[in-house]
Amino acid sequence: MDGSNINCLYCDRPYDNSVSPSIPLLNHQGPSAEADTINKRLSQIQHLTTQLLKERHDLLLRLNSIQPLTRSLPSEVLALIFEEASREPPGTSVRVLKSRIPTGLAQTLLIGAVSTQWRTIIYSTPQLWTNLRICLDPVKFKNQMSIMMRCLSMSKSFPLNVALDFNELKLPVRYGSSEDYLIAPSIDTILRKNLSRVQRLQLWNPPQRWFRDISSLANLEELTIERSRSRIRRLSLDNASFLLKLTLTRLNCTRINLPSSTNLTHVTLFGVHLNVATNILLHSPRLIDLQCFMLEGNVKQSELTKATVLGQLNTLTWHGIESKDWRVIFLHKIQLTALESLRWSINQDAKGDMGYLLALQTFFSRLISLKSLILERFMTQDVQLRFQALMFPPLLEHLTLRNWLPSHVIAFLEFEVLVEHGDAKESHPLSHLRTLTVDIGYYSASLPDHLLEILNVLKRRPAPVSLVIYLDLNSLSGKELSSESVELLKDQVSQLEGKLKLTMDGKKVL
């Protein structure tokens, strides 16, 4: 193929290879080392320029040889390829748009810039314009509004995936009384007309207007809201009967309205009011995954008398929640017959509060399907976790003890290995346990001695168990865990039927 009939990949104009840049050399009549050096460097630059032009010529030849392959594909096939190339991974944050790697709409626009054929396909495929994910920027605001208008128009009637980050948008850009607008007057009218098409909505620090108009999102399936500029009286989701996933982070709101028959399956709550969490919990019988972190406030007394069965809840995280009212609801009022994975953080001494200990025993006894349990201490060094193995469900397979004192871990294992009642000896309560993970955390006690003691206890266990130990390098003082200690641990591990993995500061040591 002759280079003279090659068109530029971007402008479709013929590539002119007849012109070769020539850099005139200096003409110096007298002897001069400096002039010779300059002439030599100019020759090198000319050689490199010629080489680059040749490589560009070869590249265009290869690209032109590839293009007939894509041109022969039907437009429908190319549209499917472009749609897959523009698809964003699940859970992608709107902040990905700040990275150098194009995704979503940015990838769509790049594909359309390759050729006239591809641009035609892009503009005739509404599905490629449905991902409206923008970090609103005061500098790029007008351009972003133009892109948003184009997306709303080009996507036709297809469902929309909208993600808007308001964190960097300042009030002057948003016309002073910005809380009265979804974004700005120039875009609000057309945006409000298309709200019924929104299927997935993610908002970061949105203005108040969104909380008034969010009730019109009848086809909403997934909602994420992170922070609010001011206190929200109520989050109204009465019409969101198709809502499946809900994530609320530090939302200053005390009430939430849900449909009479909610289909919520996945809920994540971080730093929200307990009333919101309780309302969701007691009115979402189809929950599969519930993640609760740092809930605040008190629960209405009327809610404390209600009992419910969450027969489909499979995964539960309870982290940093110490309200007694909330504990009453969970420990006494909730039935979790299908729960398989539980992460429970606590900063209360189970040994010092017998009422709480009995409530926990009753709670765990009802978890007949539980297979994985993470029990951790949270935000205090004074709490002593002293749980007995008899408290845990007998079918438990994976147990993680996080931020426990090594001495308490040893006491727990001693009790678990063999339970004695007088002269009678019964089999240990956790007969199905396969993996024990001990996260020592920041403790700086005599770790090697404690680790050896843990291994010695496990030797007496009838069934083998895999032991995983995590240490933070900051917890080690001097050469507390020396190479000699590691070798000694290896000798002890060789006598176990199970396996030991020792991980220190994220790196495998043993």
PDB file of C-alpha atoms in Angstrom, residues 1-3 5-7 9 54-70:
ATOM      1  CA  MET A   1       0.000   0.000   0.000  1.00  0.00           C
ATOM      2  CA  ASP A   2       1.441   3.374  -1.052  1.00  0.00           C
ATOM      3  CA  GLY A   3       1.705   6.011   1.631  1.00  0.00           C
ATOM      4  CA  ASN A   5      -3.206   7.350  -0.583  1.00  0.00           C
ATOM      5  CA  ILE A   6      -3.240   7.094   3.210  1.00  0.00           C
ATOM      6  CA  ASN A   7      -5.679   9.402   4.967  1.00  0.00           C
ATOM      7  CA  LEU A   9      -6.880   8.919  11.095  1.00  0.00           C
ATOM      8  CA  LYS A  54       8.859   7.049   9.016  1.00  0.00           C
ATOM      9  CA  GLU A  55       7.375   5.465  12.146  1.00  0.00           C
ATOM     10  CA  ARG A  56       4.268   7.637  11.743  1.00  0.00           C
ATOM     11  CA  HIS A  57       4.002   6.512   8.129  1.00  0.00           C
ATOM     12  CA  ASP A  58       4.250   2.830   9.162  1.00  0.00           C
ATOM     13  CA  LEU A  59       1.657   3.346  11.896  1.00  0.00           C
ATOM     14  CA  LEU A  60      -0.832   4.878   9.469  1.00  0.00           C
ATOM     15  CA  LEU A  61      -0.297   1.949   7.125  1.00  0.00           C
ATOM     16  CA  ARG A  62      -1.131  -0.493   9.914  1.00  0.00           C
ATOM     17  CA  LEU A  63      -4.172   1.496  11.024  1.00  0.00           C
ATOM     18  CA  ASN A  64      -5.518   1.677   7.480  1.00  0.00           C
ATOM     19  CA  SER A  65      -5.073  -2.078   7.157  1.00  0.00           C
ATOM     20  CA  ILE A  66      -7.110  -2.590  10.344  1.00  0.00           C
ATOM     21  CA  GLN A  67      -9.937  -0.200   9.491  1.00  0.00           C
ATOM     22  CA  PRO A  68     -11.470  -2.411   6.759  1.00  0.00           C
ATOM     23  CA  LEU A  69     -12.021  -5.076   9.450  1.00  0.00           C
ATOM     24  CA  THR A  70     -14.191  -2.759  11.555  1.00  0.00           C
TER      25      THR A  70
END
